[in-house]
PDB file of C-alpha atoms in Angstrom:
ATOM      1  CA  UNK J   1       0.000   0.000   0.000  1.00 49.00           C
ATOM      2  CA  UNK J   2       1.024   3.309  -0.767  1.00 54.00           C
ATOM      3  CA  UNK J   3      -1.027   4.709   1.839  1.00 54.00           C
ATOM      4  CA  UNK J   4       1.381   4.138   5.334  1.00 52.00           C
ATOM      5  CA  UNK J   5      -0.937   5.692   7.951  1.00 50.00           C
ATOM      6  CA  UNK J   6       2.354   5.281  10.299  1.00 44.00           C
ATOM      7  CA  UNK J   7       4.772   6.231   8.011  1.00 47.00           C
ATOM      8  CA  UNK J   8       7.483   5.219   6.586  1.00 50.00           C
ATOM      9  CA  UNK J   9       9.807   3.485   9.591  1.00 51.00           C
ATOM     10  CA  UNK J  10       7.975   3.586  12.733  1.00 47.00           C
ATOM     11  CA  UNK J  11      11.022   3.147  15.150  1.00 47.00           C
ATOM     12  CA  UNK J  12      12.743   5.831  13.317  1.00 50.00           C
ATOM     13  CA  UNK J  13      13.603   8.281  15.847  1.00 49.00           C
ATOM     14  CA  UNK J  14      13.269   5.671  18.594  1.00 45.00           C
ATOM     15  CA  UNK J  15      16.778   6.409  19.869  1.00 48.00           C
ATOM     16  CA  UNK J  16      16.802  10.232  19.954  1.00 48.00           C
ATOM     17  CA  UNK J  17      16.650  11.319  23.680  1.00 49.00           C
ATOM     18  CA  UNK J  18      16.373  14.468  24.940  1.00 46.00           C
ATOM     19  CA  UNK J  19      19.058  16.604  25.945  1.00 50.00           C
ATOM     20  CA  UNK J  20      20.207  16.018  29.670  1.00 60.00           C
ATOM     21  CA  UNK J  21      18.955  19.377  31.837  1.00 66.00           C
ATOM     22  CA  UNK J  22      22.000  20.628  34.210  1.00 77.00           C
ATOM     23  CA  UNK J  23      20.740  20.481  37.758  1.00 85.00           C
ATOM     24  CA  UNK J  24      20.501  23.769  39.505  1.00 90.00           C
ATOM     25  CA  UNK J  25      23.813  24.737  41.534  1.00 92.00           C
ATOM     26  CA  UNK J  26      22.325  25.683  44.727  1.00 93.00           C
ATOM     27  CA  UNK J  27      24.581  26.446  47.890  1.00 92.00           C
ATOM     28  CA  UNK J  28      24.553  24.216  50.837  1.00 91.00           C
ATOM     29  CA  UNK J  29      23.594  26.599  53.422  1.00 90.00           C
ATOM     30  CA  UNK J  30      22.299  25.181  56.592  1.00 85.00           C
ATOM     31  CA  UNK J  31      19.733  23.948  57.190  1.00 83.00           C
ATOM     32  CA  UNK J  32      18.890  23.372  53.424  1.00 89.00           C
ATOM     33  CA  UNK J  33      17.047  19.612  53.329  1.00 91.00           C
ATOM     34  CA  UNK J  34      17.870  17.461  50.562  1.00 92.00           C
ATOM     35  CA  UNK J  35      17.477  14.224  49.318  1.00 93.00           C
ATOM     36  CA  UNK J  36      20.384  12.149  48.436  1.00 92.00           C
ATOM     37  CA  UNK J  37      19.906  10.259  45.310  1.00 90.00           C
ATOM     38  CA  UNK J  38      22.141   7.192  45.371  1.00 86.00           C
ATOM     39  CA  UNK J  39      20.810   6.328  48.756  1.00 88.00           C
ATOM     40  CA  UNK J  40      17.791   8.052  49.181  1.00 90.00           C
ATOM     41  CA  UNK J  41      18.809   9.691  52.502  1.00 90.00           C
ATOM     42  CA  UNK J  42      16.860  12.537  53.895  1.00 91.00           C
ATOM     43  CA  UNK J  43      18.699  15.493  55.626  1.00 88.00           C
ATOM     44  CA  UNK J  44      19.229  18.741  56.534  1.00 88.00           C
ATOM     45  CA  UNK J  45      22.454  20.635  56.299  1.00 88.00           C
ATOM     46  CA  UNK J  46      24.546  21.189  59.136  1.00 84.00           C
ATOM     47  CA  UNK J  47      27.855  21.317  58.030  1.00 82.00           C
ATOM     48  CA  UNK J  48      30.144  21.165  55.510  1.00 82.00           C
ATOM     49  CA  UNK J  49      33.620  19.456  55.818  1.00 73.00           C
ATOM     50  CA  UNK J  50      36.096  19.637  52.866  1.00 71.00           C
ATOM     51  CA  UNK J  51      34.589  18.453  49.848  1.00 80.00           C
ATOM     52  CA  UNK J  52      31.439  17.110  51.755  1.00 81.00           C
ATOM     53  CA  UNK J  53      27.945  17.889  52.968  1.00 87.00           C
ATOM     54  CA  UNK J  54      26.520  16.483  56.315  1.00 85.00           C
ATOM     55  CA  UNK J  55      23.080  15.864  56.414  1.00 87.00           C
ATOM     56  CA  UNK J  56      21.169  14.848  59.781  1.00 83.00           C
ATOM     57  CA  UNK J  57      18.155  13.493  58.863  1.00 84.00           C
ATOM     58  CA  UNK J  58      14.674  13.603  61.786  1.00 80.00           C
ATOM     59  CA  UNK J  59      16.219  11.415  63.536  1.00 78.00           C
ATOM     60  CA  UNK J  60      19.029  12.734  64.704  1.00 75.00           C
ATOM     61  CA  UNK J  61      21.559  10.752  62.117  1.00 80.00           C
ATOM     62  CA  UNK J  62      24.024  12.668  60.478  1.00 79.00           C
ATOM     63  CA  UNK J  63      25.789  11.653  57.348  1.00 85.00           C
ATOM     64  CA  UNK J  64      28.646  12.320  55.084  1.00 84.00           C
ATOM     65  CA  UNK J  65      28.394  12.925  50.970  1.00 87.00           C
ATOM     66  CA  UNK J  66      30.343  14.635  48.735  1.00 88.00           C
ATOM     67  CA  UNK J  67      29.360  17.987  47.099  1.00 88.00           C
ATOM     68  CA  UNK J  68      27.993  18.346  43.636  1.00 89.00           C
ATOM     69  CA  UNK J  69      25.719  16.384  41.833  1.00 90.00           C
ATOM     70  CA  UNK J  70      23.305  13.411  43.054  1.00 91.00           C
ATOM     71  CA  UNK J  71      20.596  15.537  45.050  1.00 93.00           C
ATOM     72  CA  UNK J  72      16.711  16.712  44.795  1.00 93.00           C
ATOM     73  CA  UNK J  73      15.095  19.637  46.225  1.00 91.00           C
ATOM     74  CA  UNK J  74      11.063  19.413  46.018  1.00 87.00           C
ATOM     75  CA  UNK J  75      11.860  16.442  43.193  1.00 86.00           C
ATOM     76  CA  UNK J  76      14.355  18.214  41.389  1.00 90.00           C
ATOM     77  CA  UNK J  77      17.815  17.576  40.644  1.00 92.00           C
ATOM     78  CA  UNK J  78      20.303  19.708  41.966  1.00 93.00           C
ATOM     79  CA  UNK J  79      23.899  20.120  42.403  1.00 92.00           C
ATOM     80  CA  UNK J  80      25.613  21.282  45.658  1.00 93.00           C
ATOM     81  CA  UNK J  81      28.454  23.118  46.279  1.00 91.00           C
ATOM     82  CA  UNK J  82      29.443  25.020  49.526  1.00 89.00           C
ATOM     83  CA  UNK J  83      28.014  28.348  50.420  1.00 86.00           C
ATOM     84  CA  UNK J  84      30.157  31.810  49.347  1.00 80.00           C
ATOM     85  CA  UNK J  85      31.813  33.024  52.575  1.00 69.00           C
ATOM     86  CA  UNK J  86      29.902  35.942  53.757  1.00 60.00           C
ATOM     87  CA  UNK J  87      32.684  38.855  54.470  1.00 53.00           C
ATOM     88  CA  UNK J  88      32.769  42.508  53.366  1.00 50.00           C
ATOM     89  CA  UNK J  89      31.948  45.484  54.518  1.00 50.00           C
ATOM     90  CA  UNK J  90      28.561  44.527  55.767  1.00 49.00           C
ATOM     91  CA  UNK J  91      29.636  41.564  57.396  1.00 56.00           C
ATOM     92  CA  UNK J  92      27.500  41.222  60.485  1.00 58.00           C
ATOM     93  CA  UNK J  93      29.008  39.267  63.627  1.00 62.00           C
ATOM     94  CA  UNK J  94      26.477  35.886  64.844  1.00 59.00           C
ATOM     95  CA  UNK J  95      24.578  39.066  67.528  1.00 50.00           C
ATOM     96  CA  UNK J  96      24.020  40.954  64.346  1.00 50.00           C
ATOM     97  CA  UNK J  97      26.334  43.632  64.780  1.00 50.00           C
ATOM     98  CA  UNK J  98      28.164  44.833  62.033  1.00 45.00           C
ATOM     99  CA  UNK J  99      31.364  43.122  61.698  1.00 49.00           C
ATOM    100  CA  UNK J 100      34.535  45.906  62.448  1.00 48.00           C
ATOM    101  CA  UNK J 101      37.025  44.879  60.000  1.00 48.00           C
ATOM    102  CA  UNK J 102      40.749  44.035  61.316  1.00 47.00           C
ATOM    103  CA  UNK J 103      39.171  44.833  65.146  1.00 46.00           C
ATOM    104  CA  UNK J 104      41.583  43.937  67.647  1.00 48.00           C
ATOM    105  CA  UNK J 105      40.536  42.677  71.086  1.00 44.00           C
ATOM    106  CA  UNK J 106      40.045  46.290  73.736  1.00 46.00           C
ATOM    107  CA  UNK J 107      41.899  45.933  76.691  1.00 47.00           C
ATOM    108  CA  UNK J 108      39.383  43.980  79.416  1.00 58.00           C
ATOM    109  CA  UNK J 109      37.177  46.720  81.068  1.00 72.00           C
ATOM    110  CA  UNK J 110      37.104  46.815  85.003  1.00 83.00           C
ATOM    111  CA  UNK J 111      33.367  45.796  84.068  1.00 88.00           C
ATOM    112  CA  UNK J 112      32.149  41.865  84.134  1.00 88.00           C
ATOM    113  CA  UNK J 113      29.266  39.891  83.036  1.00 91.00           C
ATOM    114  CA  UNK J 114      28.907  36.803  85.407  1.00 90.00           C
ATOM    115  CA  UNK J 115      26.525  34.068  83.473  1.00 89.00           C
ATOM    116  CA  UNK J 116      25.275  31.071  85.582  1.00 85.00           C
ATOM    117  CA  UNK J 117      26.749  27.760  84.262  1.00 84.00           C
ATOM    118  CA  UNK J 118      29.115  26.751  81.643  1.00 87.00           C
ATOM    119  CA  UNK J 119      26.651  26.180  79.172  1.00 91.00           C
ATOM    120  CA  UNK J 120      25.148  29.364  79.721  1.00 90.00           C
ATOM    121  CA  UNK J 121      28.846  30.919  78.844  1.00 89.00           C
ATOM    122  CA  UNK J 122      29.550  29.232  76.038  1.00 91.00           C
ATOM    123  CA  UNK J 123      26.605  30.146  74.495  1.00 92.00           C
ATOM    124  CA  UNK J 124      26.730  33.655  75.236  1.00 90.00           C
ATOM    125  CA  UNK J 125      30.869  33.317  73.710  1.00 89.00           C
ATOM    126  CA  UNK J 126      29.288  31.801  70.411  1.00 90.00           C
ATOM    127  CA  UNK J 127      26.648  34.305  69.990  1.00 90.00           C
ATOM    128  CA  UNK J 128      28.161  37.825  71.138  1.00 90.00           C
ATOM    129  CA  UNK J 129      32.113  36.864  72.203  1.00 86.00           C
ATOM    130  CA  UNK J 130      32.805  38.919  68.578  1.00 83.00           C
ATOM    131  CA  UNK J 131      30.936  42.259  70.331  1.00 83.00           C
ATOM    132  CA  UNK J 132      32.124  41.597  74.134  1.00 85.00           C
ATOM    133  CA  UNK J 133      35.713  41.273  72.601  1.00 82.00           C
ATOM    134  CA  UNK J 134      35.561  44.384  70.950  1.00 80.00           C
ATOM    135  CA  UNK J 135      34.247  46.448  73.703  1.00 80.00           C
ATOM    136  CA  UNK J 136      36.806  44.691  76.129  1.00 83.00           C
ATOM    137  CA  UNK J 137      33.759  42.514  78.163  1.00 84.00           C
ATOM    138  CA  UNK J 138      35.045  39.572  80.127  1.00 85.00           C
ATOM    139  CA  UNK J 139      32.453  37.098  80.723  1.00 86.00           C
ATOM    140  CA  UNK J 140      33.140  34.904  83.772  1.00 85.00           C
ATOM    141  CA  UNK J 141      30.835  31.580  84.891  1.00 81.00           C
ATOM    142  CA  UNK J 142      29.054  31.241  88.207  1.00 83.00           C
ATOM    143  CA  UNK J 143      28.524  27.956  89.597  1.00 77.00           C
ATOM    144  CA  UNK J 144      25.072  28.843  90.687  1.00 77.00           C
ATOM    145  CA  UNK J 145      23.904  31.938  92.666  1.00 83.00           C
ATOM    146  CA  UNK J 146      23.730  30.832  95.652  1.00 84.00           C
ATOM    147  CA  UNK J 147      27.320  32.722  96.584  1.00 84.00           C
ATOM    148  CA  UNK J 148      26.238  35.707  94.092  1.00 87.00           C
ATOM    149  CA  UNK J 149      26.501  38.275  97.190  1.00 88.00           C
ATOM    150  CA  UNK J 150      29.820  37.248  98.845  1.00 88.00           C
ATOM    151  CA  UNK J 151      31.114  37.446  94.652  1.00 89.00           C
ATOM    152  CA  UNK J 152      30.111  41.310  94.654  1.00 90.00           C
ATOM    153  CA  UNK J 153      31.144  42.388  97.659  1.00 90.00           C
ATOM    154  CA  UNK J 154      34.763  40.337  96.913  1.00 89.00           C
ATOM    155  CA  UNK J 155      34.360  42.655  93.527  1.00 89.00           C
ATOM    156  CA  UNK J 156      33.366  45.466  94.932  1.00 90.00           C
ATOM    157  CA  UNK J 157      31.826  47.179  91.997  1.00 91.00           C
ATOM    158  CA  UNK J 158      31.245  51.035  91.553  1.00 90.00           C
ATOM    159  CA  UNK J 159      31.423  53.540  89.137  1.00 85.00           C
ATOM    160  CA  UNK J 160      32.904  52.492  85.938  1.00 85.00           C
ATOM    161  CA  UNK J 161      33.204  48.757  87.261  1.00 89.00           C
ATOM    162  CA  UNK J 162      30.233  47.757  86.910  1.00 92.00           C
ATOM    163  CA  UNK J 163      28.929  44.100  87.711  1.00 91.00           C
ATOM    164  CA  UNK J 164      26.182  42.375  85.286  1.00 91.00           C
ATOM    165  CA  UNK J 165      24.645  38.957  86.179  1.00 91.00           C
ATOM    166  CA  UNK J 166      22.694  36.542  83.985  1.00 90.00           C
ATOM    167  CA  UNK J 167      20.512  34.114  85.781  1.00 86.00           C
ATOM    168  CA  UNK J 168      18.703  30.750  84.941  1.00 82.00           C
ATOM    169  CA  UNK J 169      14.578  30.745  85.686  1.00 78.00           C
ATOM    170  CA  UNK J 170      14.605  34.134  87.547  1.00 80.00           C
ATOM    171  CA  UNK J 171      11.059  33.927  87.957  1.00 78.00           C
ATOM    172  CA  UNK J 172       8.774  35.715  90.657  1.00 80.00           C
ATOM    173  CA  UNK J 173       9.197  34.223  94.122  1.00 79.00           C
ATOM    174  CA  UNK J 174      12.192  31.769  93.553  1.00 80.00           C
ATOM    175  CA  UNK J 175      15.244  31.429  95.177  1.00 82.00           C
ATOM    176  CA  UNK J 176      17.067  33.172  92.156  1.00 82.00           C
ATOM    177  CA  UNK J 177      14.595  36.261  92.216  1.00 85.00           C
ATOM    178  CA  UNK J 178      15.452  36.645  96.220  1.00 89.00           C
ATOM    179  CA  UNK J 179      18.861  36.503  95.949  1.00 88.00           C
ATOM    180  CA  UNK J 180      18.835  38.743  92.844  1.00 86.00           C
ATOM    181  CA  UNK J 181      16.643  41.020  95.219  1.00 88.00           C
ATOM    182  CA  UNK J 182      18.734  41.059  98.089  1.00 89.00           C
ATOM    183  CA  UNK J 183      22.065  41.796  95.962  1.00 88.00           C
ATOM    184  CA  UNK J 184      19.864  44.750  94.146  1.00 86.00           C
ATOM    185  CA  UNK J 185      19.210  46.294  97.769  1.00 88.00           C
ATOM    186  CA  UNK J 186      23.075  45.858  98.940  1.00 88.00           C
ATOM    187  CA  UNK J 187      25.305  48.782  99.646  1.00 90.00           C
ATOM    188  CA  UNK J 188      26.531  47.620  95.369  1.00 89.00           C
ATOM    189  CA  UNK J 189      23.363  47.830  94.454  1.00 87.00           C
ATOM    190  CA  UNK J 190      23.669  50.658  92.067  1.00 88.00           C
ATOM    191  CA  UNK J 191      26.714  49.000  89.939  1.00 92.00           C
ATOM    192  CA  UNK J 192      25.295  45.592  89.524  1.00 92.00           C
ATOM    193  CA  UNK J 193      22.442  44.709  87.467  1.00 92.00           C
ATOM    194  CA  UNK J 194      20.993  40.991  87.983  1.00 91.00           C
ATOM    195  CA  UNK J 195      18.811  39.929  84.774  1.00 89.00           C
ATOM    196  CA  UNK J 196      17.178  36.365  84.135  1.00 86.00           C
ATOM    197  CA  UNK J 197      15.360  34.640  81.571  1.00 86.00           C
ATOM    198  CA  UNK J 198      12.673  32.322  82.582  1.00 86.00           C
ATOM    199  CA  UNK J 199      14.004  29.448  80.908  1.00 89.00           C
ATOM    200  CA  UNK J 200      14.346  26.091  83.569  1.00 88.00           C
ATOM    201  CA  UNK J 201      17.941  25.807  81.896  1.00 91.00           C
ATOM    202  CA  UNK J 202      19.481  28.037  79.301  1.00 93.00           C
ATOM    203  CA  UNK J 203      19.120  24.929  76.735  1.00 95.00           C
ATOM    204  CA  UNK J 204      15.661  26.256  76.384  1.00 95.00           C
ATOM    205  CA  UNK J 205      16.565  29.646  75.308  1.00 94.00           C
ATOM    206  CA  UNK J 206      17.807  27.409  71.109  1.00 95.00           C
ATOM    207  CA  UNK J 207      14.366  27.431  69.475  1.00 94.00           C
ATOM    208  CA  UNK J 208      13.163  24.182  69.650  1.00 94.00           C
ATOM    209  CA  UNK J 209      12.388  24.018  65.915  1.00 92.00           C
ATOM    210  CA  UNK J 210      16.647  24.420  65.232  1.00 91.00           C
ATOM    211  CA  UNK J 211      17.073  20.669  66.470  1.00 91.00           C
ATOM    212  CA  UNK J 212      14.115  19.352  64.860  1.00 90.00           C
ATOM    213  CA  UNK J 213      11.130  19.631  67.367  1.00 93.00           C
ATOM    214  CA  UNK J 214       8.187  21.435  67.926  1.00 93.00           C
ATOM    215  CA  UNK J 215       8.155  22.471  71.850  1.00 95.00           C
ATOM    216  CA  UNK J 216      11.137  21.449  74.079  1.00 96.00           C
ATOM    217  CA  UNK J 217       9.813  18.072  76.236  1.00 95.00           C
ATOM    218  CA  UNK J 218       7.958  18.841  79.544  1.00 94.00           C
ATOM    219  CA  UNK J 219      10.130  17.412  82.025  1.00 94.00           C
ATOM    220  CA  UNK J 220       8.551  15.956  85.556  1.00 93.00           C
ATOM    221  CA  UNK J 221      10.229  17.696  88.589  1.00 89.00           C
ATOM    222  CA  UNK J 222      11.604  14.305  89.765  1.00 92.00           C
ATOM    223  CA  UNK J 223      13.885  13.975  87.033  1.00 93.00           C
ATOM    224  CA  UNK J 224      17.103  16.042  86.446  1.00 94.00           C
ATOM    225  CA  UNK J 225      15.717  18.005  83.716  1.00 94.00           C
ATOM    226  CA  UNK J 226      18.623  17.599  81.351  1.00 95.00           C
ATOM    227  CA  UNK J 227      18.566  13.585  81.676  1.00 95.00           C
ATOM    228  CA  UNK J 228      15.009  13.748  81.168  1.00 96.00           C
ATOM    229  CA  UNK J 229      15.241  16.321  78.010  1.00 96.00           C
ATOM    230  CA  UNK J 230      17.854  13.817  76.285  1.00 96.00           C
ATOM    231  CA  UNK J 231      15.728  10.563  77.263  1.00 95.00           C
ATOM    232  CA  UNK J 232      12.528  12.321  75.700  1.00 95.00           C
ATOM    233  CA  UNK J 233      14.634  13.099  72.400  1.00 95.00           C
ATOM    234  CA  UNK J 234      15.635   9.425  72.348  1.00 95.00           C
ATOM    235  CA  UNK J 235      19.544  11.097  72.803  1.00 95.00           C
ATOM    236  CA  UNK J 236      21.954   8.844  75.430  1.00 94.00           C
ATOM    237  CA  UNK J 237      22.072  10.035  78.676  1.00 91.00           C
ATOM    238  CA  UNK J 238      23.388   6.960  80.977  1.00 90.00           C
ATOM    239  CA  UNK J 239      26.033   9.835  82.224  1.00 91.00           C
ATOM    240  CA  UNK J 240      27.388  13.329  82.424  1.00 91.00           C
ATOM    241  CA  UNK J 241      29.609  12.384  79.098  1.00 92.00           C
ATOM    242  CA  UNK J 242      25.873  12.156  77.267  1.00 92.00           C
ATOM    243  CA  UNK J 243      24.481  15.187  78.634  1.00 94.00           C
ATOM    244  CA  UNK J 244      27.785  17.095  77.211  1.00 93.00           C
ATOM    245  CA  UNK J 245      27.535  15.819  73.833  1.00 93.00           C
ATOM    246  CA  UNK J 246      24.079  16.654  73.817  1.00 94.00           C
ATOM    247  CA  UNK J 247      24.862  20.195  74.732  1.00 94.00           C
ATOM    248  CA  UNK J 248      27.438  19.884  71.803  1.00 93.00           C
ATOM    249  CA  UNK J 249      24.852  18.790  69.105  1.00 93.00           C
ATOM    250  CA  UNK J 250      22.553  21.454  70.409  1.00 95.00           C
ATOM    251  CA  UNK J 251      24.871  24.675  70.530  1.00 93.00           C
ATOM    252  CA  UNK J 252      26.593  23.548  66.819  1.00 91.00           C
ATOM    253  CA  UNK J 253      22.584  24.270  65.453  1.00 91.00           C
ATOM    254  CA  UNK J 254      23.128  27.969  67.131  1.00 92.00           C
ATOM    255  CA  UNK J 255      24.991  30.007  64.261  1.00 88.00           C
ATOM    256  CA  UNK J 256      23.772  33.356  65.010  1.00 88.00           C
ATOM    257  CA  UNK J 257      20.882  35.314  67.280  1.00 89.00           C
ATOM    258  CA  UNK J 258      17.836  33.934  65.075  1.00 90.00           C
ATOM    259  CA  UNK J 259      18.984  30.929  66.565  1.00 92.00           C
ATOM    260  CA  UNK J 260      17.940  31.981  69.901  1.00 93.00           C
ATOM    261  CA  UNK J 261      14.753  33.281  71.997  1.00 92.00           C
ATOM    262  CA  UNK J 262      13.917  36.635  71.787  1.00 92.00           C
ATOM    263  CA  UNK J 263      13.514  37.126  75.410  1.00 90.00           C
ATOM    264  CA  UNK J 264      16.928  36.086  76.209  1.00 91.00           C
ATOM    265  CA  UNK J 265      18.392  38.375  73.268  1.00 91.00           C
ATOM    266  CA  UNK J 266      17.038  41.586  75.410  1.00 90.00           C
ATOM    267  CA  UNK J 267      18.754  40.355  78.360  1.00 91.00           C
ATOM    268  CA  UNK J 268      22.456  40.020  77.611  1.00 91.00           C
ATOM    269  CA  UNK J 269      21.945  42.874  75.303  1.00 91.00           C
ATOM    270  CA  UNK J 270      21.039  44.651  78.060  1.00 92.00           C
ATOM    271  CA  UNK J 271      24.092  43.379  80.428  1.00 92.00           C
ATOM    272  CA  UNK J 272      26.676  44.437  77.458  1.00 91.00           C
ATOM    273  CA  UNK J 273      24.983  47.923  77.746  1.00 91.00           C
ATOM    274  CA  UNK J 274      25.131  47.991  81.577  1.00 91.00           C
ATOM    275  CA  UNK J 275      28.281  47.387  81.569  1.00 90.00           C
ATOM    276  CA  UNK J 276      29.608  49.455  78.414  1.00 87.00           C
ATOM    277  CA  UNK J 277      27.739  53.057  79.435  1.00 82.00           C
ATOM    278  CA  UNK J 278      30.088  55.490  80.515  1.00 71.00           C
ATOM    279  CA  UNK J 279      29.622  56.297  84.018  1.00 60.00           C
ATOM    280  CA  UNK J 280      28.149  59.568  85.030  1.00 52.00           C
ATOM    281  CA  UNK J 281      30.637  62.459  86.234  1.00 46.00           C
TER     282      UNK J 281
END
């Protein structure tokens, strides 16, 4: 028949694909969550090391794969590469400060912050130690605050060395708001301002939703609050060595103040400016 309703080879063109599409290049910023093709691991970003991406996925695992190609975001392909270092001119320090280019540490100011616990320090050093280090703040640790008044009067603060205290759960009527009180009414009182957040430990004050839940755990009052924290989350926490590496995991999601609760934002800012004003006269 002359008449080929199918024409005249019907597997002609069979073998023409079409062209490949280039993923997208998209930057591996963190908290970025990807899908890894090969294995079809789920993450989000929280680091990159070399030529590789980790990505912990919701339940707390964190894995290693090289950059580049291999990933989808919302079912497409993608290709990763690590994020442009952020410097310049605008450059703003983790507080959100503008960077000062080339600053040099001041010379410590008679002034101190005292911050109650190590983890409450180290959190405050990630956050503003850029600012406190320019404007010369040392930031010392108190074991708790039950010896806050014998550590003011061994300061013995005044004008121009000024004393600023941050305090766990300084709520109305607890032990922390009397002895905050009773320091506030002391012959110091002018030169030492005691400020609290009303978190039960300062692991509250990381938004919950920067470790993957919704509300931090409600913890019973007969268990130690960090044990029982880590044992809701499913974390280890047999011994102190488990409660530090669970402080570890939790202050490497803190990157900058969005990381943190408002509430306790306004209180160290306030300590920094305590103890930064110049002093009247």
């Amino acid at each position: 028949m002359d008449d080929d309703r199918y024409g005249s080879d019907v597997l002609a063109g069979f073998t023409r694909r079409a062209p490949a599409v280039a993923p997208t290049i998209v930057e591996a910023e963190r908290d970025l969550v990807v899908e890894e093709l090969a294995t079809g691991f789920v993450g989000a970003v929280v680091g990159i090391e070399h030529r590789f991406v980790q990505l912990e996925d919701r339940h707390g695992r964190v894995r290693l794969f090289p950059l580049g190609a291999g990933y989808l975001i919302d079912g497409k392909p993608v290709s990763l590469r690590a994020p442009k270092p952020k410097a310049g001119p605008a450059a703003r320090t983790a507080s959100g400060s503008f960077a000062v280019a080339d600053a040099r540490a001041r010379v410590a100011l008679p002034s101190r912050i005292f911050v109650e616990g190590r983890h409450d320090a180290e959190l405050v050093e990630r956050v503003w130690g850029d600012d406190l280090r320019v404007e010369g703040v040392v930031v010392e640790y108190l074991e708790g605050v039950d010896d806050l008044d014998a550590i003011v009067k061994d300061f013995k603060p005044g004008p121009g060395r000024k004393v600023g205290v941050l305090v766990d759960h300084l709520v109305p009527n607890s032990k922390e708001s009397r002895i905050a009180d009773a320091v506030a009414r002391g012959p110091y009182g002018s030169s030492v301002l005691v400020v609290g957040h009303p978190f039960v430990d300062i692991w509250q004050a990381v938004k919950p939703a920067r470790i993957g839940i919704a509300a931090w755990p409600t913890v019973p009052r007969t268990i130690e609050w960090k044990h029982g924290i880590c044992e809701a989350l499913g974390w280890p926490h047999a011994d102190q060595a488990d409660i530090a590496r669970a402080w570890k995991r939790i202050l490497g999601r803190v990157n900058s103040y969005t990381d943190l609760e408002p509430v306790l934002l306004g209180r160290v800012e306030q300590l920094i400016d305590f103890v930064t004003e110049p002093s009247a006269g």
